[in-house]
Amino acid sequence: MRKTIRRSVLLFAFAVDTVRAVNNGLARTPPLGWNNWNSLGCDVSAELLLDTASRLVSLGLMDVGYKYTVLDDCWSDGRDDNGRIKVDLKRFPDGMSSVSARIHDHGLLFGMYSSAGHMTCARGEGSLDHEVADAQSFAEFSIDYLKYDNCYSKGRAGSASETFARYETMAEALNKTGRPIVYSLCNWGEDFVMSWGVSIANSWRISGDIYDSFSRPDDRCSCTENDPSSPWCVSPGAHCSVLTILNKIAPYADRGQPGGWQDLDALEVGLGGMTDDEYIAHFSLWAALKSPLLIGADLRTLSPEALAILNNPAVLAISQDVLGVPATRVERNTDVPKDRYGVGETHIWSGPLSGGDQVLIFLNAANTDLEMVAYLEDVFVGQGPSCSAPQCNQDWVVHDLWGSRMDDKVAKELLEKSKSREDAARILQAANHYNASSLPYKEGLEKLDIRLLGTKVDEISARGSLSIKVKRHSAKVFRLRPKLGITGKRYNHFKDEL
């Protein structure tokens, strides 16, 4: 009996220590920012980063939450005689600390990249077996975010323990620097990262690299032909469509939590390979699933339509919801018209929000417009099956989160005329656009700010359903708000409504 008690105490002490290690106080909501890789690859420079940082400010993106400017691969130039990684001075002539300082001067945060291999994916200098020295360099550069890739691992992969060990070594090295650095694993969902990523990191990739396609299958994104959701996949590859990634994460979509998020890869919004409707669906699902939202487009060539998607505060409020619970898929139907690749399906995703609200998304990935129906029994199945959840027995008010999307004329004015934060503030205030720097999303929701709650479009009676026409390759995104509280008191949706 005494041995059993002692063993329980030891296990409890280990659990407490583990929780402390995980909770570094960072990424309590999913990180928002920009990363160069999807649009620019190795075409990087100090000028690019500083120009992008300025545009995050002048386009008003910083003031809806996009704080991280993240430099991806292709910045290193080997190692010096002391084994310290060198910065490519042709691309960054004043060094990386100078770039970091100037980004911080904007009020933004700075991120960099390395790989848990002897080379990076673009065959630059990797950090494997140099973790302590490289972590110290990153701290000296004053970075705030590290994306840590998975290329050229010298065969130290193929099991959860081997891959965990590589990534844990860098986690420990970063922690020892004493600098708060968001740690983002990019091991593509290999080796069951969904079961251990949260132990050491603030986010972890769950699939091969995304590409600018809504649903087209590609052989380079392996493990998709038989079972795209299989965790046994050992070569996730690249060129994964939005739909493939959604199917990959669906069985374990609920693993994210404050401080540790499942990363569906950077956003493709604005790159040009998808329609406006497809980009809205992509952005909305990434937000609802609580993926980090890193803009992948070149902000110097961004279109008004793309900007009006990326800065939607009603959807960003879903991403930044303090409850931190990812949406999960509650229905999938593959018995729908297919495209020429044999692809076609519909989804319904749902998840709880702070204050008793619920996000509800209809995704139509079929090859035609469809009438879709969501039953409260399914919407709240996470709280209890067969309408046993109390939420199933309430009436709900339905708010469209794209009902007040920024007018393209306002977005165009920002892109063409705004050169500073002051310019952006003037244009955005005139358009009554939300500013999360002035009023954080949590406080805005508590104040029932209509710009975060969406446009009222319908109601659902207790134990009822919502039926809606959804266009081909698009999504309908709603915030459900209880019409009556548990006590029967009428819910105050807006100060001047109901």
PDB file of N, CA, C and O in Angstrom, residues 27-30 249 252-262 284-291 315 317-329 349-361 379 382-383 479:
ATOM      1  N   ALA A  27       1.138  32.237 -26.490  1.00  0.00           N
ATOM      2  CA  ALA A  27       0.153  31.680 -27.421  1.00  0.00           C
ATOM      3  C   ALA A  27      -1.101  31.202 -26.704  1.00  0.00           C
ATOM      4  O   ALA A  27      -1.616  30.122 -26.988  1.00  0.00           O
ATOM      5  N   ARG A  28      -1.624  32.007 -25.803  1.00  0.00           N
ATOM      6  CA  ARG A  28      -2.852  31.627 -25.117  1.00  0.00           C
ATOM      7  C   ARG A  28      -4.037  31.625 -26.083  1.00  0.00           C
ATOM      8  O   ARG A  28      -5.053  30.981 -25.838  1.00  0.00           O
ATOM      9  N   THR A  29      -3.930  32.384 -27.150  1.00  0.00           N
ATOM     10  CA  THR A  29      -4.797  32.238 -28.318  1.00  0.00           C
ATOM     11  C   THR A  29      -3.892  31.978 -29.514  1.00  0.00           C
ATOM     12  O   THR A  29      -2.683  32.254 -29.455  1.00  0.00           O
ATOM     13  N   PRO A  30      -4.405  31.445 -30.612  1.00  0.00           N
ATOM     14  CA  PRO A  30      -3.534  31.108 -31.741  1.00  0.00           C
ATOM     15  C   PRO A  30      -2.790  32.332 -32.275  1.00  0.00           C
ATOM     16  O   PRO A  30      -3.381  33.404 -32.453  1.00  0.00           O
ATOM     17  N   ILE A 249      -7.199  16.357 -40.253  1.00  0.00           N
ATOM     18  CA  ILE A 249      -7.294  16.747 -38.839  1.00  0.00           C
ATOM     19  C   ILE A 249      -8.604  16.324 -38.184  1.00  0.00           C
ATOM     20  O   ILE A 249      -8.687  16.254 -36.953  1.00  0.00           O
ATOM     21  N   TYR A 252      -8.956  14.175 -34.877  1.00  0.00           N
ATOM     22  CA  TYR A 252      -8.376  14.669 -33.626  1.00  0.00           C
ATOM     23  C   TYR A 252      -8.333  16.194 -33.602  1.00  0.00           C
ATOM     24  O   TYR A 252      -7.410  16.820 -33.074  1.00  0.00           O
ATOM     25  N   ALA A 253      -9.374  16.795 -34.154  1.00  0.00           N
ATOM     26  CA  ALA A 253      -9.434  18.255 -34.241  1.00  0.00           C
ATOM     27  C   ALA A 253      -9.485  18.922 -32.877  1.00  0.00           C
ATOM     28  O   ALA A 253      -9.135  20.096 -32.742  1.00  0.00           O
ATOM     29  N   ASP A 254      -9.903  18.196 -31.864  1.00  0.00           N
ATOM     30  CA  ASP A 254     -10.106  18.800 -30.546  1.00  0.00           C
ATOM     31  C   ASP A 254      -8.844  18.842 -29.694  1.00  0.00           C
ATOM     32  O   ASP A 254      -8.897  19.226 -28.526  1.00  0.00           O
ATOM     33  N   ARG A 255      -7.680  18.495 -30.245  1.00  0.00           N
ATOM     34  CA  ARG A 255      -6.469  18.404 -29.425  1.00  0.00           C
ATOM     35  C   ARG A 255      -5.874  19.767 -29.061  1.00  0.00           C
ATOM     36  O   ARG A 255      -5.042  19.855 -28.164  1.00  0.00           O
ATOM     37  N   GLY A 256      -6.235  20.821 -29.772  1.00  0.00           N
ATOM     38  CA  GLY A 256      -5.691  22.133 -29.466  1.00  0.00           C
ATOM     39  C   GLY A 256      -6.259  22.690 -28.171  1.00  0.00           C
ATOM     40  O   GLY A 256      -7.372  22.335 -27.753  1.00  0.00           O
ATOM     41  N   GLN A 257      -5.482  23.569 -27.530  1.00  0.00           N
ATOM     42  CA  GLN A 257      -5.910  24.184 -26.278  1.00  0.00           C
ATOM     43  C   GLN A 257      -5.069  25.431 -26.051  1.00  0.00           C
ATOM     44  O   GLN A 257      -4.019  25.601 -26.684  1.00  0.00           O
ATOM     45  N   PRO A 258      -5.504  26.335 -25.165  1.00  0.00           N
ATOM     46  CA  PRO A 258      -4.717  27.546 -24.920  1.00  0.00           C
ATOM     47  C   PRO A 258      -3.265  27.232 -24.596  1.00  0.00           C
ATOM     48  O   PRO A 258      -2.972  26.456 -23.678  1.00  0.00           O
ATOM     49  N   GLY A 259      -2.361  27.810 -25.378  1.00  0.00           N
ATOM     50  CA  GLY A 259      -0.937  27.562 -25.219  1.00  0.00           C
ATOM     51  C   GLY A 259      -0.389  26.517 -26.154  1.00  0.00           C
ATOM     52  O   GLY A 259       0.831  26.437 -26.353  1.00  0.00           O
ATOM     53  N   GLY A 260      -1.255  25.678 -26.749  1.00  0.00           N
ATOM     54  CA  GLY A 260      -0.788  24.624 -27.650  1.00  0.00           C
ATOM     55  C   GLY A 260      -1.816  24.342 -28.724  1.00  0.00           C
ATOM     56  O   GLY A 260      -2.895  23.819 -28.428  1.00  0.00           O
ATOM     57  N   TRP A 261      -1.480  24.671 -29.992  1.00  0.00           N
ATOM     58  CA  TRP A 261      -2.463  24.654 -31.071  1.00  0.00           C
ATOM     59  C   TRP A 261      -2.023  23.745 -32.211  1.00  0.00           C
ATOM     60  O   TRP A 261      -0.839  23.626 -32.511  1.00  0.00           O
ATOM     61  N   GLN A 262      -3.009  23.151 -32.871  1.00  0.00           N
ATOM     62  CA  GLN A 262      -2.742  22.347 -34.062  1.00  0.00           C
ATOM     63  C   GLN A 262      -2.653  23.266 -35.278  1.00  0.00           C
ATOM     64  O   GLN A 262      -3.571  24.038 -35.542  1.00  0.00           O
ATOM     65  N   SER A 284     -12.069  30.694 -42.815  1.00  0.00           N
ATOM     66  CA  SER A 284     -13.035  30.462 -41.742  1.00  0.00           C
ATOM     67  C   SER A 284     -12.763  29.164 -40.991  1.00  0.00           C
ATOM     68  O   SER A 284     -12.831  29.129 -39.749  1.00  0.00           O
ATOM     69  N   LEU A 285     -12.470  28.094 -41.732  1.00  0.00           N
ATOM     70  CA  LEU A 285     -12.200  26.823 -41.058  1.00  0.00           C
ATOM     71  C   LEU A 285     -10.910  26.877 -40.272  1.00  0.00           C
ATOM     72  O   LEU A 285     -10.824  26.349 -39.158  1.00  0.00           O
ATOM     73  N   TRP A 286      -9.881  27.515 -40.827  1.00  0.00           N
ATOM     74  CA  TRP A 286      -8.618  27.631 -40.086  1.00  0.00           C
ATOM     75  C   TRP A 286      -8.843  28.390 -38.769  1.00  0.00           C
ATOM     76  O   TRP A 286      -8.299  28.029 -37.735  1.00  0.00           O
ATOM     77  N   ALA A 287      -9.681  29.435 -38.836  1.00  0.00           N
ATOM     78  CA  ALA A 287      -9.978  30.214 -37.632  1.00  0.00           C
ATOM     79  C   ALA A 287     -10.765  29.383 -36.622  1.00  0.00           C
ATOM     80  O   ALA A 287     -10.461  29.385 -35.425  1.00  0.00           O
ATOM     81  N   ALA A 288     -11.783  28.676 -37.073  1.00  0.00           N
ATOM     82  CA  ALA A 288     -12.637  27.903 -36.167  1.00  0.00           C
ATOM     83  C   ALA A 288     -11.899  26.721 -35.550  1.00  0.00           C
ATOM     84  O   ALA A 288     -12.174  26.340 -34.413  1.00  0.00           O
ATOM     85  N   LEU A 289     -10.947  26.152 -36.295  1.00  0.00           N
ATOM     86  CA  LEU A 289     -10.165  25.029 -35.784  1.00  0.00           C
ATOM     87  C   LEU A 289      -9.005  25.495 -34.914  1.00  0.00           C
ATOM     88  O   LEU A 289      -8.226  24.683 -34.421  1.00  0.00           O
ATOM     89  N   LYS A 290      -8.879  26.808 -34.738  1.00  0.00           N
ATOM     90  CA  LYS A 290      -7.874  27.411 -33.862  1.00  0.00           C
ATOM     91  C   LYS A 290      -6.451  27.140 -34.357  1.00  0.00           C
ATOM     92  O   LYS A 290      -5.511  26.990 -33.560  1.00  0.00           O
ATOM     93  N   SER A 291      -6.294  27.086 -35.674  1.00  0.00           N
ATOM     94  CA  SER A 291      -4.940  27.036 -36.228  1.00  0.00           C
ATOM     95  C   SER A 291      -4.301  28.403 -36.105  1.00  0.00           C
ATOM     96  O   SER A 291      -4.991  29.428 -36.198  1.00  0.00           O
ATOM     97  N   VAL A 315     -14.770  36.900 -37.738  1.00  0.00           N
ATOM     98  CA  VAL A 315     -14.148  35.580 -37.843  1.00  0.00           C
ATOM     99  C   VAL A 315     -12.888  35.513 -36.986  1.00  0.00           C
ATOM    100  O   VAL A 315     -12.619  34.494 -36.329  1.00  0.00           O
ATOM    101  N   ALA A 317     -12.493  36.948 -34.251  1.00  0.00           N
ATOM    102  CA  ALA A 317     -12.957  36.769 -32.868  1.00  0.00           C
ATOM    103  C   ALA A 317     -13.206  35.297 -32.550  1.00  0.00           C
ATOM    104  O   ALA A 317     -13.077  34.875 -31.393  1.00  0.00           O
ATOM    105  N   ILE A 318     -13.557  34.507 -33.558  1.00  0.00           N
ATOM    106  CA  ILE A 318     -13.687  33.057 -33.374  1.00  0.00           C
ATOM    107  C   ILE A 318     -12.314  32.459 -33.104  1.00  0.00           C
ATOM    108  O   ILE A 318     -12.115  31.651 -32.198  1.00  0.00           O
ATOM    109  N   SER A 319     -11.325  32.853 -33.919  1.00  0.00           N
ATOM    110  CA  SER A 319      -9.948  32.380 -33.739  1.00  0.00           C
ATOM    111  C   SER A 319      -9.424  32.721 -32.353  1.00  0.00           C
ATOM    112  O   SER A 319      -8.807  31.881 -31.686  1.00  0.00           O
ATOM    113  N   GLN A 320      -9.669  33.954 -31.917  1.00  0.00           N
ATOM    114  CA  GLN A 320      -9.072  34.452 -30.677  1.00  0.00           C
ATOM    115  C   GLN A 320      -9.971  34.267 -29.465  1.00  0.00           C
ATOM    116  O   GLN A 320      -9.702  34.842 -28.407  1.00  0.00           O
ATOM    117  N   ASP A 321     -11.018  33.481 -29.583  1.00  0.00           N
ATOM    118  CA  ASP A 321     -11.935  33.257 -28.476  1.00  0.00           C
ATOM    119  C   ASP A 321     -11.193  32.675 -27.269  1.00  0.00           C
ATOM    120  O   ASP A 321     -10.438  31.708 -27.392  1.00  0.00           O
ATOM    121  N   VAL A 322     -11.405  33.270 -26.104  1.00  0.00           N
ATOM    122  CA  VAL A 322     -10.614  32.896 -24.933  1.00  0.00           C
ATOM    123  C   VAL A 322     -10.922  31.493 -24.419  1.00  0.00           C
ATOM    124  O   VAL A 322     -10.111  30.909 -23.693  1.00  0.00           O
ATOM    125  N   LEU A 323     -12.064  30.932 -24.786  1.00  0.00           N
ATOM    126  CA  LEU A 323     -12.348  29.561 -24.381  1.00  0.00           C
ATOM    127  C   LEU A 323     -11.348  28.601 -25.014  1.00  0.00           C
ATOM    128  O   LEU A 323     -10.968  27.593 -24.410  1.00  0.00           O
ATOM    129  N   GLY A 324     -10.924  28.888 -26.230  1.00  0.00           N
ATOM    130  CA  GLY A 324      -9.852  28.124 -26.868  1.00  0.00           C
ATOM    131  C   GLY A 324     -10.216  26.707 -27.235  1.00  0.00           C
ATOM    132  O   GLY A 324      -9.353  25.817 -27.219  1.00  0.00           O
ATOM    133  N   VAL A 325     -11.463  26.454 -27.614  1.00  0.00           N
ATOM    134  CA  VAL A 325     -11.893  25.105 -27.987  1.00  0.00           C
ATOM    135  C   VAL A 325     -12.067  25.037 -29.501  1.00  0.00           C
ATOM    136  O   VAL A 325     -12.903  25.752 -30.065  1.00  0.00           O
ATOM    137  N   PRO A 326     -11.303  24.194 -30.198  1.00  0.00           N
ATOM    138  CA  PRO A 326     -11.451  24.092 -31.650  1.00  0.00           C
ATOM    139  C   PRO A 326     -12.798  23.488 -32.042  1.00  0.00           C
ATOM    140  O   PRO A 326     -13.356  22.657 -31.326  1.00  0.00           O
ATOM    141  N   ALA A 327     -13.307  23.916 -33.184  1.00  0.00           N
ATOM    142  CA  ALA A 327     -14.495  23.273 -33.751  1.00  0.00           C
ATOM    143  C   ALA A 327     -14.151  21.848 -34.167  1.00  0.00           C
ATOM    144  O   ALA A 327     -12.999  21.524 -34.480  1.00  0.00           O
ATOM    145  N   THR A 328     -15.160  21.000 -34.167  1.00  0.00           N
ATOM    146  CA  THR A 328     -14.994  19.629 -34.647  1.00  0.00           C
ATOM    147  C   THR A 328     -16.046  19.338 -35.713  1.00  0.00           C
ATOM    148  O   THR A 328     -17.075  19.998 -35.791  1.00  0.00           O
ATOM    149  N   ARG A 329     -15.745  18.351 -36.522  1.00  0.00           N
ATOM    150  CA  ARG A 329     -16.691  17.990 -37.582  1.00  0.00           C
ATOM    151  C   ARG A 329     -17.772  17.093 -37.001  1.00  0.00           C
ATOM    152  O   ARG A 329     -17.484  16.044 -36.426  1.00  0.00           O
ATOM    153  N   TRP A 349     -19.256  21.687 -39.322  1.00  0.00           N
ATOM    154  CA  TRP A 349     -18.328  21.832 -38.207  1.00  0.00           C
ATOM    155  C   TRP A 349     -18.982  22.707 -37.142  1.00  0.00           C
ATOM    156  O   TRP A 349     -19.700  23.652 -37.464  1.00  0.00           O
ATOM    157  N   SER A 350     -18.710  22.396 -35.886  1.00  0.00           N
ATOM    158  CA  SER A 350     -19.319  23.157 -34.800  1.00  0.00           C
ATOM    159  C   SER A 350     -18.411  23.134 -33.580  1.00  0.00           C
ATOM    160  O   SER A 350     -17.666  22.167 -33.364  1.00  0.00           O
ATOM    161  N   GLY A 351     -18.486  24.205 -32.779  1.00  0.00           N
ATOM    162  CA  GLY A 351     -17.682  24.229 -31.570  1.00  0.00           C
ATOM    163  C   GLY A 351     -18.134  25.316 -30.615  1.00  0.00           C
ATOM    164  O   GLY A 351     -18.677  26.345 -31.033  1.00  0.00           O
ATOM    165  N   PRO A 352     -17.908  25.105 -29.311  1.00  0.00           N
ATOM    166  CA  PRO A 352     -18.339  26.074 -28.305  1.00  0.00           C
ATOM    167  C   PRO A 352     -17.445  27.306 -28.267  1.00  0.00           C
ATOM    168  O   PRO A 352     -16.247  27.238 -28.542  1.00  0.00           O
ATOM    169  N   LEU A 353     -18.057  28.438 -27.910  1.00  0.00           N
ATOM    170  CA  LEU A 353     -17.358  29.706 -27.747  1.00  0.00           C
ATOM    171  C   LEU A 353     -17.624  30.238 -26.351  1.00  0.00           C
ATOM    172  O   LEU A 353     -18.540  29.787 -25.662  1.00  0.00           O
ATOM    173  N   SER A 354     -16.824  31.201 -25.941  1.00  0.00           N
ATOM    174  CA  SER A 354     -17.039  31.813 -24.633  1.00  0.00           C
ATOM    175  C   SER A 354     -18.409  32.489 -24.583  1.00  0.00           C
ATOM    176  O   SER A 354     -18.961  32.883 -25.606  1.00  0.00           O
ATOM    177  N   GLY A 355     -18.947  32.608 -23.397  1.00  0.00           N
ATOM    178  CA  GLY A 355     -20.236  33.264 -23.221  1.00  0.00           C
ATOM    179  C   GLY A 355     -21.428  32.423 -23.607  1.00  0.00           C
ATOM    180  O   GLY A 355     -22.551  32.936 -23.701  1.00  0.00           O
ATOM    181  N   GLY A 356     -21.215  31.134 -23.873  1.00  0.00           N
ATOM    182  CA  GLY A 356     -22.330  30.256 -24.222  1.00  0.00           C
ATOM    183  C   GLY A 356     -22.698  30.236 -25.689  1.00  0.00           C
ATOM    184  O   GLY A 356     -23.682  29.598 -26.075  1.00  0.00           O
ATOM    185  N   ASP A 357     -21.923  30.945 -26.540  1.00  0.00           N
ATOM    186  CA  ASP A 357     -22.190  30.943 -27.975  1.00  0.00           C
ATOM    187  C   ASP A 357     -21.631  29.678 -28.629  1.00  0.00           C
ATOM    188  O   ASP A 357     -20.929  28.885 -27.996  1.00  0.00           O
ATOM    189  N   GLN A 358     -21.913  29.511 -29.917  1.00  0.00           N
ATOM    190  CA  GLN A 358     -21.488  28.343 -30.677  1.00  0.00           C
ATOM    191  C   GLN A 358     -21.165  28.775 -32.098  1.00  0.00           C
ATOM    192  O   GLN A 358     -21.898  29.568 -32.693  1.00  0.00           O
ATOM    193  N   VAL A 359     -20.051  28.285 -32.647  1.00  0.00           N
ATOM    194  CA  VAL A 359     -19.764  28.517 -34.049  1.00  0.00           C
ATOM    195  C   VAL A 359     -20.311  27.344 -34.860  1.00  0.00           C
ATOM    196  O   VAL A 359     -20.230  26.188 -34.425  1.00  0.00           O
ATOM    197  N   LEU A 360     -20.890  27.642 -36.010  1.00  0.00           N
ATOM    198  CA  LEU A 360     -21.479  26.620 -36.881  1.00  0.00           C
ATOM    199  C   LEU A 360     -21.070  26.926 -38.321  1.00  0.00           C
ATOM    200  O   LEU A 360     -21.296  28.030 -38.814  1.00  0.00           O
ATOM    201  N   ILE A 361     -20.455  25.941 -38.983  1.00  0.00           N
ATOM    202  CA  ILE A 361     -19.973  26.142 -40.353  1.00  0.00           C
ATOM    203  C   ILE A 361     -20.511  25.052 -41.260  1.00  0.00           C
ATOM    204  O   ILE A 361     -20.358  23.855 -40.984  1.00  0.00           O
ATOM    205  N   VAL A 379     -25.302  19.685 -33.868  1.00  0.00           N
ATOM    206  CA  VAL A 379     -24.506  20.860 -33.540  1.00  0.00           C
ATOM    207  C   VAL A 379     -23.924  20.746 -32.137  1.00  0.00           C
ATOM    208  O   VAL A 379     -22.775  21.119 -31.887  1.00  0.00           O
ATOM    209  N   GLY A 382     -21.235  17.335 -29.115  1.00  0.00           N
ATOM    210  CA  GLY A 382     -20.072  17.331 -28.230  1.00  0.00           C
ATOM    211  C   GLY A 382     -20.433  17.522 -26.776  1.00  0.00           C
ATOM    212  O   GLY A 382     -19.660  17.178 -25.873  1.00  0.00           O
ATOM    213  N   GLN A 383     -21.618  18.080 -26.523  1.00  0.00           N
ATOM    214  CA  GLN A 383     -22.080  18.275 -25.147  1.00  0.00           C
ATOM    215  C   GLN A 383     -23.063  17.191 -24.705  1.00  0.00           C
ATOM    216  O   GLN A 383     -23.559  17.219 -23.582  1.00  0.00           O
ATOM    217  N   ARG A 479     -22.368  32.465 -36.040  1.00  0.00           N
ATOM    218  CA  ARG A 479     -22.299  32.447 -34.578  1.00  0.00           C
ATOM    219  C   ARG A 479     -23.723  32.261 -34.064  1.00  0.00           C
ATOM    220  O   ARG A 479     -24.607  33.063 -34.372  1.00  0.00           O
TER     221      ARG A 479
END
